[in-house]
PDB file of C-alpha atoms in Angstrom:
ATOM      1  CA  UNK A1120       0.000   0.000   0.000  1.00  0.00           C
ATOM      2  CA  UNK A1121       1.247   3.476  -0.877  1.00  0.00           C
ATOM      3  CA  UNK A1122       1.278   5.154   2.496  1.00  0.00           C
ATOM      4  CA  UNK A1123       4.537   6.931   3.188  1.00  0.00           C
ATOM      5  CA  UNK A1124       4.503  10.717   3.275  1.00  0.00           C
ATOM      6  CA  UNK A1125       0.734  10.930   3.538  1.00  0.00           C
ATOM      7  CA  UNK A1126      -1.653  12.261   6.197  1.00  0.00           C
ATOM      8  CA  UNK A1127      -1.722  10.413   9.502  1.00  0.00           C
ATOM      9  CA  UNK A1128      -4.735  10.369  11.792  1.00  0.00           C
ATOM     10  CA  UNK A1129      -4.685  12.326  15.032  1.00  0.00           C
ATOM     11  CA  UNK A1130      -7.076   9.742  16.489  1.00  0.00           C
ATOM     12  CA  UNK A1131      -4.326   7.213  17.180  1.00  0.00           C
ATOM     13  CA  UNK A1132      -3.496   6.533  20.823  1.00  0.00           C
ATOM     14  CA  UNK A1133      -0.205   4.646  20.775  1.00  0.00           C
ATOM     15  CA  UNK A1134       0.411   3.088  24.184  1.00  0.00           C
ATOM     16  CA  UNK A1135       3.034   0.578  23.075  1.00  0.00           C
ATOM     17  CA  UNK A1136       6.151   0.631  25.161  1.00  0.00           C
ATOM     18  CA  UNK A1137       4.412   2.231  28.111  1.00  0.00           C
ATOM     19  CA  UNK A1138       4.764   0.644  31.537  1.00  0.00           C
ATOM     20  CA  UNK A1139       1.566  -1.282  32.253  1.00  0.00           C
ATOM     21  CA  UNK A1140       0.482  -3.697  34.914  1.00  0.00           C
ATOM     22  CA  UNK A1141      -1.793  -6.321  33.450  1.00  0.00           C
ATOM     23  CA  UNK A1142      -2.458  -9.992  32.994  1.00  0.00           C
ATOM     24  CA  UNK A1143      -0.205 -11.690  30.503  1.00  0.00           C
ATOM     25  CA  UNK A1144      -0.713 -15.082  28.938  1.00  0.00           C
ATOM     26  CA  UNK A1145       1.458 -17.877  30.251  1.00  0.00           C
ATOM     27  CA  UNK A1146       2.749 -20.902  28.384  1.00  0.00           C
ATOM     28  CA  UNK A1147       3.697 -19.414  25.022  1.00  0.00           C
ATOM     29  CA  UNK A1148       0.308 -18.067  24.021  1.00  0.00           C
ATOM     30  CA  UNK A1149      -0.883 -20.725  21.535  1.00  0.00           C
ATOM     31  CA  UNK A1150      -4.043 -21.485  23.505  1.00  0.00           C
ATOM     32  CA  UNK A1151      -4.780 -17.781  23.621  1.00  0.00           C
ATOM     33  CA  UNK A1152      -4.209 -17.533  19.887  1.00  0.00           C
ATOM     34  CA  UNK A1153      -6.783 -20.258  19.276  1.00  0.00           C
ATOM     35  CA  UNK A1154      -9.289 -18.364  21.420  1.00  0.00           C
ATOM     36  CA  UNK A1155      -8.446 -15.179  19.541  1.00  0.00           C
ATOM     37  CA  UNK A1156      -9.136 -16.755  16.199  1.00  0.00           C
ATOM     38  CA  UNK A1157     -12.348 -18.385  17.360  1.00  0.00           C
ATOM     39  CA  UNK A1158     -13.559 -14.976  18.497  1.00  0.00           C
ATOM     40  CA  UNK A1159     -11.689 -12.805  15.980  1.00  0.00           C
ATOM     41  CA  UNK A1160     -13.319  -9.606  14.847  1.00  0.00           C
ATOM     42  CA  UNK A1161     -16.159 -10.199  17.266  1.00  0.00           C
ATOM     43  CA  UNK A1162     -15.636  -7.162  19.506  1.00  0.00           C
ATOM     44  CA  UNK A1163     -18.573  -5.224  18.167  1.00  0.00           C
ATOM     45  CA  UNK A1164     -20.527  -5.190  21.418  1.00  0.00           C
ATOM     46  CA  UNK A1165     -19.529  -4.694  25.015  1.00  0.00           C
ATOM     47  CA  UNK A1166     -21.808  -7.538  26.065  1.00  0.00           C
ATOM     48  CA  UNK A1167     -19.994  -9.938  23.737  1.00  0.00           C
ATOM     49  CA  UNK A1168     -16.387  -8.885  24.197  1.00  0.00           C
ATOM     50  CA  UNK A1169     -16.348  -8.477  27.984  1.00  0.00           C
ATOM     51  CA  UNK A1170     -17.020 -12.170  28.818  1.00  0.00           C
ATOM     52  CA  UNK A1171     -14.455 -13.200  26.197  1.00  0.00           C
ATOM     53  CA  UNK A1172     -11.843 -10.932  27.723  1.00  0.00           C
ATOM     54  CA  UNK A1173     -12.560 -12.198  31.234  1.00  0.00           C
ATOM     55  CA  UNK A1174     -12.415 -15.820  30.066  1.00  0.00           C
ATOM     56  CA  UNK A1175      -9.063 -15.307  28.387  1.00  0.00           C
ATOM     57  CA  UNK A1176      -7.643 -13.448  31.357  1.00  0.00           C
ATOM     58  CA  UNK A1177      -8.567 -16.153  33.883  1.00  0.00           C
ATOM     59  CA  UNK A1178      -5.594 -18.233  34.893  1.00  0.00           C
ATOM     60  CA  UNK A1179      -3.057 -15.772  33.543  1.00  0.00           C
ATOM     61  CA  UNK A1180      -0.263 -14.209  35.519  1.00  0.00           C
ATOM     62  CA  UNK A1181      -0.072 -10.593  36.615  1.00  0.00           C
ATOM     63  CA  UNK A1182       3.195  -9.015  35.597  1.00  0.00           C
ATOM     64  CA  UNK A1183       4.739  -5.555  35.628  1.00  0.00           C
ATOM     65  CA  UNK A1184       5.849  -4.458  32.163  1.00  0.00           C
ATOM     66  CA  UNK A1185       8.671  -1.933  32.092  1.00  0.00           C
ATOM     67  CA  UNK A1186       8.619   1.067  29.800  1.00  0.00           C
ATOM     68  CA  UNK A1187      10.798   0.745  26.741  1.00  0.00           C
ATOM     69  CA  UNK A1188      11.677   2.601  23.584  1.00  0.00           C
ATOM     70  CA  UNK A1189       9.901   1.446  20.441  1.00  0.00           C
ATOM     71  CA  UNK A1190      12.091  -0.016  17.728  1.00  0.00           C
ATOM     72  CA  UNK A1191      12.391   1.675  14.347  1.00  0.00           C
ATOM     73  CA  UNK A1192      10.230  -1.079  12.822  1.00  0.00           C
ATOM     74  CA  UNK A1193       7.546  -0.639  15.480  1.00  0.00           C
ATOM     75  CA  UNK A1194       7.480   3.103  14.870  1.00  0.00           C
ATOM     76  CA  UNK A1195       7.124   2.537  11.137  1.00  0.00           C
ATOM     77  CA  UNK A1196       4.195   0.149  11.613  1.00  0.00           C
ATOM     78  CA  UNK A1197       2.577   2.719  13.905  1.00  0.00           C
ATOM     79  CA  UNK A1198       2.940   5.343  11.191  1.00  0.00           C
ATOM     80  CA  UNK A1199       1.364   2.935   8.703  1.00  0.00           C
ATOM     81  CA  UNK A1200      -1.616   2.269  10.955  1.00  0.00           C
ATOM     82  CA  UNK A1201      -2.077   6.012  11.514  1.00  0.00           C
ATOM     83  CA  UNK A1202      -2.176   6.481   7.734  1.00  0.00           C
ATOM     84  CA  UNK A1203      -4.715   3.679   7.268  1.00  0.00           C
ATOM     85  CA  UNK A1204      -6.870   5.169  10.018  1.00  0.00           C
ATOM     86  CA  UNK A1205      -6.695   8.560   8.268  1.00  0.00           C
ATOM     87  CA  UNK A1206      -7.813   6.894   5.033  1.00  0.00           C
ATOM     88  CA  UNK A1207     -10.824   5.345   6.776  1.00  0.00           C
ATOM     89  CA  UNK A1208     -11.743   8.772   8.126  1.00  0.00           C
ATOM     90  CA  UNK A1209     -11.601  10.357   4.679  1.00  0.00           C
ATOM     91  CA  UNK A1210     -13.596   7.571   3.026  1.00  0.00           C
ATOM     92  CA  UNK A1211     -16.312   7.202   5.649  1.00  0.00           C
ATOM     93  CA  UNK A1212     -16.802  10.930   6.123  1.00  0.00           C
ATOM     94  CA  UNK A1213     -17.475  11.137   2.388  1.00  0.00           C
ATOM     95  CA  UNK A1214     -19.749   8.065   2.300  1.00  0.00           C
ATOM     96  CA  UNK A1215     -21.819   9.363   5.205  1.00  0.00           C
ATOM     97  CA  UNK A1216     -22.236  12.701   3.438  1.00  0.00           C
ATOM     98  CA  UNK A1217     -23.101  11.100   0.098  1.00  0.00           C
ATOM     99  CA  UNK A1218     -25.730   8.834   1.660  1.00  0.00           C
ATOM    100  CA  UNK A1219     -27.236  11.400   4.065  1.00  0.00           C
ATOM    101  CA  UNK A1220     -26.273   9.321   7.084  1.00  0.00           C
ATOM    102  CA  UNK A1221     -25.471  12.282   9.291  1.00  0.00           C
ATOM    103  CA  UNK A1222     -22.069  13.083  10.732  1.00  0.00           C
ATOM    104  CA  UNK A1223     -19.433  10.376  10.834  1.00  0.00           C
ATOM    105  CA  UNK A1224     -17.993  10.257  14.341  1.00  0.00           C
ATOM    106  CA  UNK A1225     -14.362   9.273  13.955  1.00  0.00           C
ATOM    107  CA  UNK A1226     -13.258   6.535  16.375  1.00  0.00           C
ATOM    108  CA  UNK A1227      -9.958   6.339  18.225  1.00  0.00           C
ATOM    109  CA  UNK A1228      -7.566   3.469  17.658  1.00  0.00           C
ATOM    110  CA  UNK A1229      -5.489   2.307  20.617  1.00  0.00           C
ATOM    111  CA  UNK A1230      -2.263   0.424  19.956  1.00  0.00           C
ATOM    112  CA  UNK A1231      -1.014  -1.450  22.992  1.00  0.00           C
ATOM    113  CA  UNK A1232       1.467  -4.039  24.150  1.00  0.00           C
ATOM    114  CA  UNK A1233       0.513  -6.932  26.407  1.00  0.00           C
ATOM    115  CA  UNK A1234      -2.411  -5.378  28.307  1.00  0.00           C
ATOM    116  CA  UNK A1235      -4.883  -2.518  28.084  1.00  0.00           C
ATOM    117  CA  UNK A1236      -7.897  -1.072  29.878  1.00  0.00           C
ATOM    118  CA  UNK A1237     -10.905  -0.454  27.626  1.00  0.00           C
ATOM    119  CA  UNK A1238     -14.476   0.665  28.106  1.00  0.00           C
ATOM    120  CA  UNK A1239     -15.418  -2.999  27.738  1.00  0.00           C
ATOM    121  CA  UNK A1240     -13.072  -4.193  30.465  1.00  0.00           C
ATOM    122  CA  UNK A1241      -9.408  -5.025  30.939  1.00  0.00           C
ATOM    123  CA  UNK A1242      -7.818  -6.960  28.092  1.00  0.00           C
ATOM    124  CA  UNK A1243      -4.549  -8.700  27.405  1.00  0.00           C
ATOM    125  CA  UNK A1244      -2.956  -9.141  24.005  1.00  0.00           C
ATOM    126  CA  UNK A1245      -4.640 -12.565  23.928  1.00  0.00           C
ATOM    127  CA  UNK A1246      -7.965 -10.783  23.413  1.00  0.00           C
ATOM    128  CA  UNK A1247      -6.963 -10.000  19.841  1.00  0.00           C
ATOM    129  CA  UNK A1248      -8.031  -6.927  17.850  1.00  0.00           C
ATOM    130  CA  UNK A1249     -11.448  -5.710  18.948  1.00  0.00           C
ATOM    131  CA  UNK A1250     -13.847  -2.781  18.815  1.00  0.00           C
ATOM    132  CA  UNK A1251     -15.473  -1.537  22.011  1.00  0.00           C
ATOM    133  CA  UNK A1252     -18.764   0.320  21.453  1.00  0.00           C
ATOM    134  CA  UNK A1253     -18.813   1.587  25.040  1.00  0.00           C
ATOM    135  CA  UNK A1254     -15.970   4.015  24.301  1.00  0.00           C
ATOM    136  CA  UNK A1255     -16.098   3.743  20.474  1.00  0.00           C
ATOM    137  CA  UNK A1256     -12.441   2.773  20.248  1.00  0.00           C
ATOM    138  CA  UNK A1257     -10.514   0.090  18.365  1.00  0.00           C
ATOM    139  CA  UNK A1258      -7.876  -1.862  20.298  1.00  0.00           C
ATOM    140  CA  UNK A1259      -5.014  -3.717  18.677  1.00  0.00           C
ATOM    141  CA  UNK A1260      -1.762  -5.360  19.725  1.00  0.00           C
ATOM    142  CA  UNK A1261       0.133  -5.558  16.439  1.00  0.00           C
ATOM    143  CA  UNK A1262       2.092  -8.663  17.487  1.00  0.00           C
ATOM    144  CA  UNK A1263      -1.138 -10.530  16.739  1.00  0.00           C
ATOM    145  CA  UNK A1264      -0.320 -10.450  13.034  1.00  0.00           C
ATOM    146  CA  UNK A1265       2.865 -12.439  13.568  1.00  0.00           C
ATOM    147  CA  UNK A1266       0.759 -15.217  15.115  1.00  0.00           C
ATOM    148  CA  UNK A1267      -1.818 -14.982  12.335  1.00  0.00           C
ATOM    149  CA  UNK A1268       0.918 -15.570   9.779  1.00  0.00           C
ATOM    150  CA  UNK A1269       3.103 -18.129  11.518  1.00  0.00           C
ATOM    151  CA  UNK A1270       0.421 -20.194  13.253  1.00  0.00           C
ATOM    152  CA  UNK A1271      -2.539 -19.964  10.912  1.00  0.00           C
ATOM    153  CA  UNK A1272      -1.038 -19.576   7.486  1.00  0.00           C
ATOM    154  CA  UNK A1273      -2.076 -16.069   6.512  1.00  0.00           C
ATOM    155  CA  UNK A1274       0.088 -14.468   3.843  1.00  0.00           C
ATOM    156  CA  UNK A1275       0.900 -11.470   5.995  1.00  0.00           C
ATOM    157  CA  UNK A1276       1.854  -8.091   4.595  1.00  0.00           C
ATOM    158  CA  UNK A1277       0.845  -4.570   5.512  1.00  0.00           C
ATOM    159  CA  UNK A1278      -2.571  -4.800   3.894  1.00  0.00           C
ATOM    160  CA  UNK A1279      -3.548  -7.630   6.250  1.00  0.00           C
ATOM    161  CA  UNK A1280      -3.269  -5.008   9.001  1.00  0.00           C
ATOM    162  CA  UNK A1281      -5.267  -2.574   6.875  1.00  0.00           C
ATOM    163  CA  UNK A1282      -7.995  -5.197   6.340  1.00  0.00           C
ATOM    164  CA  UNK A1283      -8.344  -5.938  10.050  1.00  0.00           C
ATOM    165  CA  UNK A1284      -8.411  -2.218  10.825  1.00  0.00           C
ATOM    166  CA  UNK A1285     -11.085  -1.636   8.184  1.00  0.00           C
ATOM    167  CA  UNK A1286     -13.111  -4.577   9.530  1.00  0.00           C
ATOM    168  CA  UNK A1287     -13.093  -3.155  13.056  1.00  0.00           C
ATOM    169  CA  UNK A1288     -14.066   0.229  11.606  1.00  0.00           C
ATOM    170  CA  UNK A1289     -16.959  -1.701  10.054  1.00  0.00           C
ATOM    171  CA  UNK A1290     -18.178  -2.530  13.562  1.00  0.00           C
ATOM    172  CA  UNK A1291     -17.952   1.168  14.385  1.00  0.00           C
ATOM    173  CA  UNK A1292     -20.157   1.897  11.362  1.00  0.00           C
ATOM    174  CA  UNK A1293     -22.652  -0.673  12.651  1.00  0.00           C
ATOM    175  CA  UNK A1294     -22.678   1.056  16.031  1.00  0.00           C
ATOM    176  CA  UNK A1295     -23.269   4.472  14.473  1.00  0.00           C
ATOM    177  CA  UNK A1296     -26.079   3.160  12.253  1.00  0.00           C
ATOM    178  CA  UNK A1297     -27.787   1.223  15.063  1.00  0.00           C
ATOM    179  CA  UNK A1298     -27.167  -2.205  13.527  1.00  0.00           C
ATOM    180  CA  UNK A1299     -25.281  -3.579  16.516  1.00  0.00           C
ATOM    181  CA  UNK A1300     -28.043  -2.626  18.921  1.00  0.00           C
ATOM    182  CA  UNK A1301     -30.686  -4.291  16.751  1.00  0.00           C
ATOM    183  CA  UNK A1302     -28.617  -7.457  16.536  1.00  0.00           C
ATOM    184  CA  UNK A1303     -28.242  -7.617  20.325  1.00  0.00           C
ATOM    185  CA  UNK A1304     -31.992  -7.205  20.772  1.00  0.00           C
ATOM    186  CA  UNK A1305     -32.795  -9.955  18.274  1.00  0.00           C
ATOM    187  CA  UNK A1306     -30.219 -12.299  19.784  1.00  0.00           C
ATOM    188  CA  UNK A1307     -31.857 -11.962  23.179  1.00  0.00           C
ATOM    189  CA  UNK A1308     -35.172 -13.048  21.708  1.00  0.00           C
ATOM    190  CA  UNK A1309     -34.081 -16.200  19.901  1.00  0.00           C
ATOM    191  CA  UNK A1310     -32.200 -19.477  20.334  1.00  0.00           C
ATOM    192  CA  UNK A1311     -28.447 -20.045  20.179  1.00  0.00           C
ATOM    193  CA  UNK A1312     -28.349 -21.245  16.581  1.00  0.00           C
ATOM    194  CA  UNK A1313     -30.306 -18.259  15.278  1.00  0.00           C
ATOM    195  CA  UNK A1314     -28.270 -15.926  17.477  1.00  0.00           C
ATOM    196  CA  UNK A1315     -25.118 -17.334  15.880  1.00  0.00           C
ATOM    197  CA  UNK A1316     -26.543 -16.635  12.417  1.00  0.00           C
ATOM    198  CA  UNK A1317     -27.149 -13.034  13.405  1.00  0.00           C
ATOM    199  CA  UNK A1318     -23.549 -12.814  14.562  1.00  0.00           C
ATOM    200  CA  UNK A1319     -22.332 -14.265  11.254  1.00  0.00           C
ATOM    201  CA  UNK A1320     -24.371 -11.716   9.302  1.00  0.00           C
ATOM    202  CA  UNK A1321     -22.956  -8.905  11.415  1.00  0.00           C
ATOM    203  CA  UNK A1322     -19.365 -10.062  10.936  1.00  0.00           C
ATOM    204  CA  UNK A1323     -19.788 -10.512   7.188  1.00  0.00           C
ATOM    205  CA  UNK A1324     -21.243  -7.028   6.929  1.00  0.00           C
ATOM    206  CA  UNK A1325     -18.116  -5.686   8.655  1.00  0.00           C
ATOM    207  CA  UNK A1326     -16.073  -7.533   6.010  1.00  0.00           C
ATOM    208  CA  UNK A1327     -18.257  -5.926   3.331  1.00  0.00           C
ATOM    209  CA  UNK A1328     -17.643  -2.485   4.825  1.00  0.00           C
ATOM    210  CA  UNK A1329     -13.899  -3.207   4.790  1.00  0.00           C
ATOM    211  CA  UNK A1330     -14.208  -3.940   1.079  1.00  0.00           C
ATOM    212  CA  UNK A1331     -16.174  -0.736   0.511  1.00  0.00           C
ATOM    213  CA  UNK A1332     -13.338   1.208   2.135  1.00  0.00           C
ATOM    214  CA  UNK A1333     -10.755  -0.543  -0.065  1.00  0.00           C
ATOM    215  CA  UNK A1334     -12.831   0.318  -3.157  1.00  0.00           C
ATOM    216  CA  UNK A1335     -12.738   4.013  -2.343  1.00  0.00           C
ATOM    217  CA  UNK A1336      -9.035   3.835  -1.476  1.00  0.00           C
ATOM    218  CA  UNK A1337      -7.866   2.181  -4.700  1.00  0.00           C
ATOM    219  CA  UNK A1338      -5.557   5.016  -5.691  1.00  0.00           C
ATOM    220  CA  UNK A1339      -3.264   3.971  -2.845  1.00  0.00           C
ATOM    221  CA  UNK A1340      -3.386   0.208  -3.390  1.00  0.00           C
ATOM    222  CA  UNK A1341      -0.513  -1.769  -4.826  1.00  0.00           C
ATOM    223  CA  UNK A1342      -0.319  -5.127  -6.551  1.00  0.00           C
ATOM    224  CA  UNK A1343      -0.871  -7.894  -4.032  1.00  0.00           C
ATOM    225  CA  UNK A1344      -2.738  -5.812  -1.457  1.00  0.00           C
ATOM    226  CA  UNK A1345      -6.134  -7.397  -2.096  1.00  0.00           C
ATOM    227  CA  UNK A1346      -4.527 -10.846  -2.054  1.00  0.00           C
ATOM    228  CA  UNK A1347      -3.136 -10.076   1.414  1.00  0.00           C
ATOM    229  CA  UNK A1348      -6.591  -9.076   2.630  1.00  0.00           C
ATOM    230  CA  UNK A1349      -8.169 -12.213   1.183  1.00  0.00           C
ATOM    231  CA  UNK A1350      -5.482 -14.397   2.743  1.00  0.00           C
ATOM    232  CA  UNK A1351      -6.247 -12.926   6.167  1.00  0.00           C
ATOM    233  CA  UNK A1352     -10.010 -13.327   5.629  1.00  0.00           C
ATOM    234  CA  UNK A1353      -9.477 -16.933   4.541  1.00  0.00           C
ATOM    235  CA  UNK A1354      -7.366 -17.695   7.626  1.00  0.00           C
ATOM    236  CA  UNK A1355     -10.056 -16.501  10.053  1.00  0.00           C
ATOM    237  CA  UNK A1356     -13.073 -18.260   8.561  1.00  0.00           C
ATOM    238  CA  UNK A1357     -14.930 -20.364  11.124  1.00  0.00           C
ATOM    239  CA  UNK A1358     -14.551 -23.523   9.043  1.00  0.00           C
ATOM    240  CA  UNK A1359     -10.814 -23.046   8.555  1.00  0.00           C
ATOM    241  CA  UNK A1360     -10.283 -22.414  12.264  1.00  0.00           C
ATOM    242  CA  UNK A1361     -12.390 -25.369  13.376  1.00  0.00           C
ATOM    243  CA  UNK A1362     -10.628 -27.728  10.958  1.00  0.00           C
ATOM    244  CA  UNK A1363      -7.244 -26.618  12.219  1.00  0.00           C
ATOM    245  CA  UNK A1364      -8.143 -26.593  15.906  1.00  0.00           C
ATOM    246  CA  UNK A1365     -10.559 -29.507  16.343  1.00  0.00           C
ATOM    247  CA  UNK A1366     -10.440 -31.419  13.062  1.00  0.00           C
ATOM    248  CA  UNK A1367     -14.139 -31.199  12.214  1.00  0.00           C
ATOM    249  CA  UNK A1368     -16.613 -28.440  11.343  1.00  0.00           C
ATOM    250  CA  UNK A1369     -19.851 -27.578  13.186  1.00  0.00           C
ATOM    251  CA  UNK A1370     -21.764 -25.039  11.041  1.00  0.00           C
ATOM    252  CA  UNK A1371     -24.389 -24.266  13.709  1.00  0.00           C
ATOM    253  CA  UNK A1372     -21.601 -22.999  15.952  1.00  0.00           C
ATOM    254  CA  UNK A1373     -20.281 -20.519  13.382  1.00  0.00           C
ATOM    255  CA  UNK A1374     -20.267 -16.912  14.581  1.00  0.00           C
ATOM    256  CA  UNK A1375     -18.145 -15.197  11.928  1.00  0.00           C
ATOM    257  CA  UNK A1376     -18.765 -17.006   8.645  1.00  0.00           C
ATOM    258  CA  UNK A1377     -16.803 -19.415   6.500  1.00  0.00           C
ATOM    259  CA  UNK A1378     -13.587 -18.468   4.757  1.00  0.00           C
ATOM    260  CA  UNK A1379     -15.444 -18.343   1.445  1.00  0.00           C
ATOM    261  CA  UNK A1380     -18.177 -16.099   2.848  1.00  0.00           C
ATOM    262  CA  UNK A1381     -15.699 -13.708   4.392  1.00  0.00           C
ATOM    263  CA  UNK A1382     -13.741 -13.378   1.165  1.00  0.00           C
ATOM    264  CA  UNK A1383     -16.890 -13.048  -0.958  1.00  0.00           C
ATOM    265  CA  UNK A1384     -18.416 -10.265   1.121  1.00  0.00           C
ATOM    266  CA  UNK A1385     -15.134  -8.370   1.266  1.00  0.00           C
ATOM    267  CA  UNK A1386     -14.882  -8.609  -2.514  1.00  0.00           C
ATOM    268  CA  UNK A1387     -18.507  -7.548  -2.988  1.00  0.00           C
ATOM    269  CA  UNK A1388     -17.766  -4.392  -1.038  1.00  0.00           C
ATOM    270  CA  UNK A1389     -14.548  -3.903  -2.980  1.00  0.00           C
ATOM    271  CA  UNK A1390     -16.179  -4.323  -6.387  1.00  0.00           C
ATOM    272  CA  UNK A1391     -19.282  -2.215  -5.710  1.00  0.00           C
ATOM    273  CA  UNK A1392     -18.147   0.409  -3.200  1.00  0.00           C
ATOM    274  CA  UNK A1393     -21.829   0.878  -2.341  1.00  0.00           C
ATOM    275  CA  UNK A1394     -22.754   0.753   1.346  1.00  0.00           C
ATOM    276  CA  UNK A1395     -26.396   0.114   0.392  1.00  0.00           C
ATOM    277  CA  UNK A1396     -25.551  -3.343  -0.994  1.00  0.00           C
ATOM    278  CA  UNK A1397     -24.302  -4.815   2.276  1.00  0.00           C
ATOM    279  CA  UNK A1398     -27.481  -6.506   3.507  1.00  0.00           C
ATOM    280  CA  UNK A1399     -25.861  -9.690   4.746  1.00  0.00           C
ATOM    281  CA  UNK A1400     -28.770 -10.362   7.096  1.00  0.00           C
ATOM    282  CA  UNK A1401     -31.356 -11.172   4.425  1.00  0.00           C
ATOM    283  CA  UNK A1402     -28.885 -13.592   2.848  1.00  0.00           C
ATOM    284  CA  UNK A1403     -27.719 -15.390   5.983  1.00  0.00           C
ATOM    285  CA  UNK A1404     -31.059 -15.558   7.802  1.00  0.00           C
ATOM    286  CA  UNK A1405     -33.082 -16.912   4.863  1.00  0.00           C
TER     287      UNK A1405
END
């Protein structure tokens, strides 16, 4: 992605390297990574993310993390994320204006190392990237992408980070438009299987919104960027994760969609660039 020398968002709160006291995963982190991927991109509601965070944090050790200077590579990745966040601001401000959706309230992205306090509760890096609607912030420990690549076969690359960022922004869009609240209400009125379908539709719509952003940001894309996004989407499909983790697939337990669904909805957003065409709910629930 062509990002160097361009505008960076002022809505980035970079807490990496700061001294924090939090719960850190013991035993190498692979169990936590599995939990991350089973729940990945599911931080669209405080009610959903808080129990996940608490479950992950149970049994972990409390440790004092000393302040340290960020490496040159870490600083560069931070600059990249700030540029991606600025691009999402430009695109979604314009889309909201064009579609008479009111003002687009720009979210804050928090980069952290090891542990963080959010409006949805305390979280360790094992919680994975998530969006908290209570404070309308995105939270991300960038070391997650190393695990995504080495443990779960994603291609990697800078646009994998851009895709995840755009997906979490998609959950912010859902919060602003009232979609997340409607989903929570419907989930409380139905059974587990139907509630899971609602969750799948919500996650796929966030993938669609990520594709819409990429469509409107094409002038800055480079060869291979979309492939990197699709590789990440493929790696975090429910079916791919379940096959890798438990050997078999249980469709009724899906909460995020299959690899194919995630890639297809991202590409639909990318090809059309039209927010009005992202009705995943009528497709998934029928």
